[in-house]
Short mmCIF file of C-alpha atoms in Angstrom, two decimals:
data_model
loop_
_atom_site.label_atom_id
_atom_site.label_comp_id
_atom_site.label_asym_id
_atom_site.label_seq_id
_atom_site.Cartn_x
_atom_site.Cartn_y
_atom_site.Cartn_z
CA MET A 828 53.88 106.65 -0.20
CA THR A 829 54.88 103.18 1.06
CA ILE A 830 53.89 100.20 -0.31
CA GLY A 831 51.61 98.77 3.32
CA GLU A 832 50.00 102.02 3.13
CA PHE A 833 49.03 101.79 -1.03
CA VAL A 834 47.54 98.33 -0.46
CA ARG A 835 45.59 99.25 3.21
CA ARG A 836 43.73 102.11 1.08
CA LEU A 837 42.94 99.93 -1.62
CA ASN A 838 41.79 97.34 0.76
CA GLN A 839 39.38 100.51 2.05
CA LEU A 840 38.47 101.40 -1.93
CA PHE A 841 38.18 96.83 -2.62
CA PRO A 842 37.71 95.81 0.56
CA LEU A 843 40.12 92.26 0.79
CA ALA A 844 36.73 90.92 2.83
CA LEU A 845 34.86 91.14 -0.45
CA GLN A 846 37.37 88.07 -1.97
CA GLU A 847 36.57 84.15 -2.54
CA ASN A 848 38.24 82.24 0.08
CA TYR A 849 39.77 79.99 -2.94
CA ASP A 850 41.15 83.91 -3.95
CA ASN A 851 44.52 84.83 -3.23
CA SER A 852 44.61 88.83 -3.46
CA GLY A 853 46.60 91.63 -1.05
CA LEU A 854 49.84 91.81 -1.05
CA LEU A 855 51.96 89.05 -2.82
CA THR A 856 55.41 89.61 -2.28
CA GLY A 857 57.39 92.69 -1.35
CA ASN A 858 58.38 95.31 1.51
CA PRO A 859 55.76 97.00 3.07
CA SER A 860 57.57 99.71 4.93
CA ALA A 861 59.34 100.69 0.91
CA GLN A 862 58.34 103.73 -0.67
CA ILE A 863 56.18 103.30 -3.86
CA SER A 864 58.24 105.37 -7.36
CA GLY A 865 55.47 103.82 -9.50
CA VAL A 866 52.78 101.97 -10.56
CA LEU A 867 52.05 99.97 -13.23
CA ILE A 868 48.78 98.37 -13.73
CA SER A 869 48.41 94.67 -15.41
CA LEU A 870 45.40 92.36 -16.21
CA ASP A 871 48.28 89.08 -15.42
CA CYS A 872 50.88 88.99 -13.69
CA THR A 873 53.76 87.42 -15.99
CA GLU A 874 57.65 87.96 -16.59
CA GLU A 875 57.24 90.24 -19.43
CA ILE A 876 55.21 92.93 -17.50
CA VAL A 877 58.07 92.65 -14.52
CA GLN A 878 60.58 94.04 -16.97
CA GLU A 879 57.83 96.88 -18.24
CA ALA A 880 57.88 97.64 -14.13
CA ILE A 881 61.23 97.40 -14.02
CA GLU A 882 61.87 100.06 -17.87
CA LYS A 883 59.19 102.25 -16.74
CA ASN A 884 61.18 102.33 -13.26
CA CYS A 885 57.81 101.52 -10.80
CA ASN A 886 58.58 99.06 -7.60
CA VAL A 887 54.75 97.88 -7.83
CA ILE A 888 52.99 95.88 -10.17
CA LEU A 889 49.18 96.36 -8.96
CA SER A 890 47.81 93.46 -11.75
CA HIS A 891 43.16 92.12 -11.54
CA HIS A 892 44.81 88.12 -11.62
CA PRO A 893 47.12 87.40 -8.34
CA ILE A 894 50.72 85.27 -9.98
CA VAL A 895 50.57 83.42 -6.52
CA PHE A 896 47.24 81.24 -6.89
CA LYS A 897 48.08 77.99 -5.58
CA GLY A 898 50.95 77.45 -2.39
CA LEU A 899 53.94 78.31 -3.94
CA LYS A 900 55.93 75.06 -2.59
CA LYS A 901 59.78 76.05 -4.71
CA LEU A 902 61.50 79.12 -6.12
CA THR A 903 63.65 77.38 -8.37
CA GLY A 904 62.23 78.82 -11.47
CA ALA A 905 60.56 75.77 -12.83
CA ASN A 906 57.75 77.94 -14.41
CA TYR A 907 56.56 80.90 -15.64
CA VAL A 908 55.03 81.27 -11.99
CA GLU A 909 58.06 80.83 -10.42
CA ARG A 910 60.35 82.69 -12.92
CA THR A 911 58.01 85.82 -12.43
CA VAL A 912 57.99 85.61 -8.68
CA ILE A 913 61.74 85.57 -8.50
CA LYS A 914 62.59 88.17 -10.81
CA ALA A 915 59.64 90.87 -8.75
CA ILE A 916 61.55 89.85 -5.75
CA GLN A 917 65.80 90.35 -7.56
CA ASN A 918 64.56 93.71 -8.84
CA ASN A 919 62.76 94.98 -5.08
CA ILE A 920 59.30 94.61 -7.30
CA ALA A 921 55.88 94.43 -4.89
CA LEU A 922 53.42 92.13 -6.05
CA VAL A 923 49.40 93.53 -5.42
CA ALA A 924 46.64 91.65 -7.06
CA PHE A 925 43.08 92.84 -6.41
CA HIS A 926 40.91 90.17 -7.84
CA THR A 927 38.11 88.28 -6.72
CA ASN A 928 37.25 92.24 -3.95
CA VAL A 929 37.24 93.81 -7.42
CA ASP A 930 34.94 91.43 -9.16
CA ASN A 931 32.28 91.22 -5.56
CA HIS A 932 32.80 95.08 -5.97
CA PRO A 933 29.64 97.17 -6.46
CA PHE A 934 31.53 99.27 -8.70
CA GLY A 935 34.41 96.51 -10.04
CA VAL A 936 34.70 94.92 -12.90
CA ASN A 937 31.22 94.33 -13.68
CA ASP A 938 29.91 97.74 -13.36
CA LYS A 939 32.69 98.69 -16.02
CA ILE A 940 31.55 96.05 -18.04
CA ALA A 941 27.82 97.13 -17.74
CA GLN A 942 29.21 100.88 -18.21
CA LEU A 943 30.51 99.85 -22.10
CA LEU A 944 27.17 98.53 -22.51
CA GLU A 945 25.25 101.45 -21.77
CA LEU A 946 23.07 99.61 -19.39
CA GLN A 947 20.76 101.32 -17.59
CA HIS A 948 18.92 99.60 -14.02
CA THR A 949 21.81 98.03 -13.51
CA ARG A 950 21.79 95.26 -10.54
CA ILE A 951 23.40 92.62 -8.61
CA LEU A 952 22.90 89.04 -10.48
CA GLN A 953 23.58 86.97 -7.22
CA PRO A 954 23.69 89.14 -3.87
CA VAL A 955 26.50 87.75 -1.32
CA HIS A 956 24.64 86.17 1.94
CA GLN A 957 25.54 86.57 5.32
CA LYS A 958 28.01 89.69 5.02
CA LEU A 959 25.60 92.04 7.02
CA ASN A 960 25.91 92.29 11.13
CA LYS A 961 23.11 94.13 12.98
CA ILE A 962 24.87 96.48 15.82
CA VAL A 963 22.78 97.03 18.96
CA THR A 964 23.61 99.00 22.00
CA TYR A 965 22.40 101.06 25.40
CA VAL A 966 23.03 105.18 25.43
CA PRO A 967 21.93 107.54 27.59
CA SER A 968 20.14 110.50 26.46
CA GLY A 969 22.13 112.90 25.35
CA HIS A 970 24.67 111.38 23.82
CA LEU A 971 23.28 109.58 21.17
CA SER A 972 24.86 112.75 18.09
CA LYS A 973 28.45 111.33 19.06
CA LEU A 974 27.63 108.46 19.36
CA ASP A 975 25.95 108.24 16.13
CA GLU A 976 28.44 110.47 14.26
CA ALA A 977 31.19 108.04 15.56
CA VAL A 978 29.31 105.00 13.96
CA PHE A 979 28.81 106.72 10.62
CA ASN A 980 32.39 107.74 10.26
CA ALA A 981 33.20 104.44 10.70
CA GLY A 982 31.50 103.51 8.07
CA GLY A 983 28.00 101.83 10.42
CA GLY A 984 25.11 102.85 9.47
CA LYS A 985 25.07 102.36 5.34
CA ILE A 986 22.18 100.93 3.37
CA GLY A 987 22.65 100.94 -0.69
CA ASN A 988 23.01 104.34 -1.45
CA TYR A 989 21.47 105.86 2.26
CA ASP A 990 23.63 106.64 4.96
CA GLN A 991 23.91 107.97 8.24
CA CYS A 992 20.64 105.65 9.19
CA ARG A 993 20.26 103.80 12.51
CA PHE A 994 16.94 102.72 14.21
CA ALA A 995 16.30 104.21 18.52
CA VAL A 996 13.78 103.48 20.92
CA SER A 997 13.23 104.67 24.33
CA GLY A 998 13.59 102.84 27.55
CA GLU A 999 15.20 102.05 31.24
CA GLY A 1000 18.15 101.02 32.15
CA THR A 1001 19.54 99.85 35.34
CA PHE A 1002 22.58 98.63 36.76
CA ARG A 1003 25.20 98.01 40.23
CA PRO A 1004 28.40 99.84 40.06
CA THR A 1005 30.23 97.00 42.68
CA ALA A 1006 34.08 97.95 43.97
CA GLY A 1007 36.30 99.01 41.80
CA ALA A 1008 33.87 100.78 38.93
CA ASN A 1009 34.58 104.59 37.81
CA PRO A 1010 30.42 105.16 36.83
CA PHE A 1011 29.52 107.39 35.09
CA VAL A 1012 26.41 108.14 36.25
CA GLY A 1013 25.58 105.94 39.98
CA THR A 1014 26.54 105.45 42.92
CA VAL A 1015 29.34 102.11 43.44
CA GLY A 1016 27.30 99.81 46.01
CA GLU A 1017 23.64 101.25 44.50
CA ARG A 1018 21.36 100.52 42.04
CA GLU A 1019 21.21 103.23 39.08
CA PHE A 1020 17.69 103.37 37.19
CA THR A 1021 18.58 105.51 34.45
CA SER A 1022 16.46 107.15 30.95
CA GLU A 1023 18.95 104.89 27.65
CA PHE A 1024 18.82 104.56 23.56
CA ARG A 1025 18.18 100.96 22.82
CA VAL A 1026 20.45 101.69 18.99
CA GLU A 1027 20.61 99.62 16.22
CA TYR A 1028 23.05 99.66 13.33
CA LEU A 1029 23.64 97.82 10.06
CA SER A 1030 27.19 97.20 9.84
CA PRO A 1031 29.32 94.98 6.99
CA SER A 1032 30.67 92.36 8.59
CA HIS A 1033 34.53 92.90 7.82
CA LEU A 1034 33.82 96.51 9.47
CA SER A 1035 32.07 95.63 12.14
CA ASN A 1036 35.50 95.41 14.19
CA ALA A 1037 35.94 99.05 13.49
CA VAL A 1038 32.24 99.78 14.30
CA LEU A 1039 32.39 98.47 17.60
CA ALA A 1040 35.47 100.08 18.20
CA ALA A 1041 33.66 103.38 17.26
CA ILE A 1042 31.44 102.71 19.37
CA GLN A 1043 33.62 102.00 22.77
CA GLN A 1044 35.19 105.16 21.78
CA ALA A 1045 32.36 107.46 21.66
CA HIS A 1046 30.42 105.92 24.82
CA PRO A 1047 30.42 107.62 27.80
CA TYR A 1048 30.30 104.26 29.52
CA GLU A 1049 33.28 102.96 31.47
CA GLU A 1050 31.56 99.54 30.65
CA VAL A 1051 29.53 99.21 26.95
CA ALA A 1052 27.28 96.87 26.70
CA TYR A 1053 26.31 95.90 22.51
CA GLU A 1054 25.14 92.88 20.72
CA ILE A 1055 26.29 91.54 17.58
CA TYR A 1056 24.22 89.84 15.34
CA PRO A 1057 25.33 88.04 12.45
CA LEU A 1058 22.27 88.44 9.56
CA LEU A 1059 21.10 85.89 7.25
CA ASN A 1060 19.62 88.99 4.64
CA GLN A 1061 21.36 89.03 1.17
CA ASN A 1062 23.32 92.34 0.90
CA PRO A 1063 21.58 93.15 -2.79
CA TYR A 1064 24.62 95.88 -3.54
CA GLN A 1065 27.50 93.45 -3.57
CA GLY A 1066 28.04 90.17 -5.45
CA ALA A 1067 28.07 88.27 -8.47
CA GLY A 1068 27.86 89.99 -11.67
CA LYS A 1069 25.45 92.55 -12.83
CA VAL A 1070 21.81 92.66 -15.09
CA GLY A 1071 20.92 95.81 -16.49
CA GLU A 1072 18.78 96.66 -19.91
CA LEU A 1073 19.45 97.96 -22.86
CA LYS A 1074 18.03 101.50 -23.82
CA GLU A 1075 15.74 99.79 -26.62
CA ALA A 1076 15.96 95.96 -27.34
CA LEU A 1077 18.05 94.77 -30.53
CA PRO A 1078 18.47 91.89 -32.88
CA LEU A 1079 20.56 89.49 -31.48
CA GLU A 1080 22.71 90.09 -34.61
CA GLU A 1081 23.38 93.52 -33.91
CA ILE A 1082 24.40 92.97 -29.84
CA LEU A 1083 26.56 90.54 -31.01
CA ASN A 1084 28.39 92.83 -33.37
CA ARG A 1085 28.74 95.82 -30.37
CA ILE A 1086 29.90 93.47 -28.04
CA LYS A 1087 32.79 92.22 -30.54
CA THR A 1088 33.68 95.84 -31.08
CA THR A 1089 33.67 97.26 -27.75
CA PHE A 1090 35.58 94.25 -26.42
CA LYS A 1091 37.90 93.59 -29.11
CA ALA A 1092 37.20 90.14 -29.14
CA ALA A 1093 37.99 87.71 -32.66
CA CYS A 1094 34.78 85.45 -32.19
CA ILE A 1095 31.72 84.93 -30.16
CA ARG A 1096 30.54 81.25 -29.12
CA HIS A 1097 26.65 81.96 -28.21
CA THR A 1098 23.97 79.78 -28.34
CA LYS A 1099 21.47 79.97 -30.75
CA PRO A 1100 19.11 83.13 -30.47
CA VAL A 1101 15.79 82.62 -28.53
CA GLY A 1102 13.51 84.02 -30.88
CA ARG A 1103 13.37 87.50 -29.05
CA PRO A 1104 15.03 90.62 -29.22
CA ILE A 1105 17.91 91.31 -26.54
CA LYS A 1106 16.38 94.08 -23.86
CA THR A 1107 17.78 92.08 -20.54
CA ILE A 1108 21.68 91.58 -20.59
CA ALA A 1109 23.09 89.16 -17.59
CA LEU A 1110 27.03 89.71 -17.90
CA CYS A 1111 30.11 88.04 -15.55
CA GLY A 1112 34.03 88.89 -16.56
CA GLY A 1113 36.43 86.24 -16.24
CA SER A 1114 34.42 82.58 -15.26
CA GLY A 1115 30.82 83.18 -15.17
CA SER A 1116 29.57 79.63 -16.00
CA PHE A 1117 28.52 79.56 -12.30
CA LEU A 1118 25.74 81.93 -12.74
CA ILE A 1119 24.23 80.92 -15.80
CA GLN A 1120 21.19 79.37 -13.44
CA ASP A 1121 21.20 83.33 -12.32
CA ALA A 1122 21.01 84.97 -15.44
CA ILE A 1123 18.25 82.88 -16.79
CA ARG A 1124 16.27 83.83 -13.00
CA SER A 1125 17.24 87.39 -13.60
CA GLY A 1126 14.72 87.12 -16.79
CA ALA A 1127 17.82 88.15 -18.87
CA ASP A 1128 17.89 87.74 -22.68
CA LEU A 1129 21.43 87.77 -23.63
CA TYR A 1130 23.99 86.47 -20.03
CA LEU A 1131 27.84 87.78 -21.34
CA THR A 1132 30.65 86.54 -20.12
CA SER A 1133 33.54 83.40 -20.52
CA ASP A 1134 35.00 80.22 -19.97
CA VAL A 1135 31.44 78.45 -21.12
CA LYS A 1136 32.35 74.64 -20.99
CA TYR A 1137 30.64 72.33 -24.14
CA HIS A 1138 28.22 70.91 -21.91
CA GLU A 1139 26.97 74.14 -19.86
CA PHE A 1140 26.37 75.24 -23.34
CA PHE A 1141 22.99 72.83 -22.75
CA ASP A 1142 22.02 74.67 -19.79
CA THR A 1143 20.43 77.54 -20.91
CA GLU A 1144 17.53 74.76 -22.57
CA ASN A 1145 16.59 78.08 -24.70
CA LYS A 1146 16.08 80.66 -22.74
CA LEU A 1147 18.55 82.89 -22.95
CA VAL A 1148 21.75 83.36 -25.10
CA ILE A 1149 25.07 82.87 -23.74
CA ALA A 1150 27.43 84.90 -25.34
CA ASP A 1151 30.98 83.19 -24.72
CA ILE A 1152 33.93 86.58 -25.41
CA GLY A 1153 36.82 85.47 -23.83
CA HIS A 1154 38.66 85.64 -20.44
CA TYR A 1155 40.83 88.30 -21.33
CA GLU A 1156 38.58 90.19 -23.35
CA SER A 1157 35.81 90.14 -20.96
CA GLU A 1158 38.37 91.63 -18.07
CA GLN A 1159 40.50 93.77 -20.13
CA PHE A 1160 38.89 97.36 -19.00
CA THR A 1161 39.84 96.50 -15.05
CA ILE A 1162 42.99 97.95 -16.33
CA GLN A 1163 41.52 100.97 -17.04
CA LEU A 1164 39.49 100.85 -14.10
CA PHE A 1165 42.68 100.60 -11.61
CA GLY A 1166 43.83 103.69 -13.42
CA GLU A 1167 40.54 105.86 -12.95
CA VAL A 1168 41.48 105.07 -9.55
CA LEU A 1169 43.95 104.93 -8.81
CA LYS A 1170 44.28 108.25 -9.87
CA GLU A 1171 41.09 110.01 -8.33
CA ASN A 1172 42.17 108.22 -5.51
CA PHE A 1173 46.81 108.83 -5.12
CA SER A 1174 49.13 111.81 -5.80
CA ASN A 1175 51.43 110.34 -4.53
CA PHE A 1176 53.27 108.79 -7.42
CA ALA A 1177 53.28 107.97 -11.26
CA VAL A 1178 50.81 105.48 -12.47
CA HIS A 1179 51.36 103.66 -15.92
CA LEU A 1180 48.69 101.27 -17.72
CA THR A 1181 50.17 97.99 -19.30
CA GLU A 1182 51.19 98.29 -22.89
CA ILE A 1183 51.69 94.86 -22.89
CA ASN A 1184 48.36 92.37 -24.24
CA THR A 1185 48.85 89.02 -22.05
CA ASN A 1186 45.81 87.43 -23.26
CA PRO A 1187 47.92 83.89 -23.99
CA ILE A 1188 44.75 82.98 -26.16
CA ASN A 1189 45.49 82.88 -29.74
CA TYR A 1190 42.59 83.24 -32.97
CA PHE A 1191 43.61 81.82 -36.26
#
């Protein structure tokens, strides 16, 4: 398998369209045409990780955090970012990062954390907005099934745990073929009246071009009439963070001990108890202080995240407990997530999980 094909198929699993606008996910360095000898998975990409890839005969490093995050104006080896990129290029190792598109995926980083905490009835904490389109077209009677099949195969017509969804209503369409037309029905120069279905499909915005192409390919008409409506709806199946419930309410000390053990956290920074047991937990791997108010609105008793600033701990106003376990600690299981996904979907190359702890923070 080539590196380009690998990134393309990984994009189908974790669409790059889900990444935040500040992010830099995807193929960062490397020749898309090169064949893959092996993939090394890590949370971060450092010089040590590149050396590990060399020793394990891996010419691709898949990391969660992109080493090239801000613009690089020089490659002189003046800092660890430049040195890491130079070493990767010199050794023909491609660097691939899938970051916030995995954070925002319904089965991404936060879902993995929720599984580790054994949370039930999980839902997205902050759903994405304006990521859905409604695509409408008009098809003659007898051709609806073929159109359905094409759209569904292209990824349209999915709503949560349901697929093959669409709405259709019958009506009368009219048109007049002009000179040069090759009409499916009707005669050039004469107005035609025909029985048609108005058909509506829901589509994620990043798949709308593929869905439209499928419609045009499957449609019998020479000229396909269609409309695309951007929707203001939330997409409750994609977005930042998650919230769910424990099987039973637990005292704060017990759940903090469980979290500390599960995530191998050297310490947990947390706000004071709220005077009730912990049942509902909101969470966000990585820097999650932007979701504090969403966690409060969700009715959570505890919010698990990292990188919370001093003054942000005051923002809870004793409505829930913030538990900050550290950035690396909260996202370390992304490595396992990537490993499971690659082993399930790719059999063309060896997959290795890094043996290096890249956490830059030490505790005394």
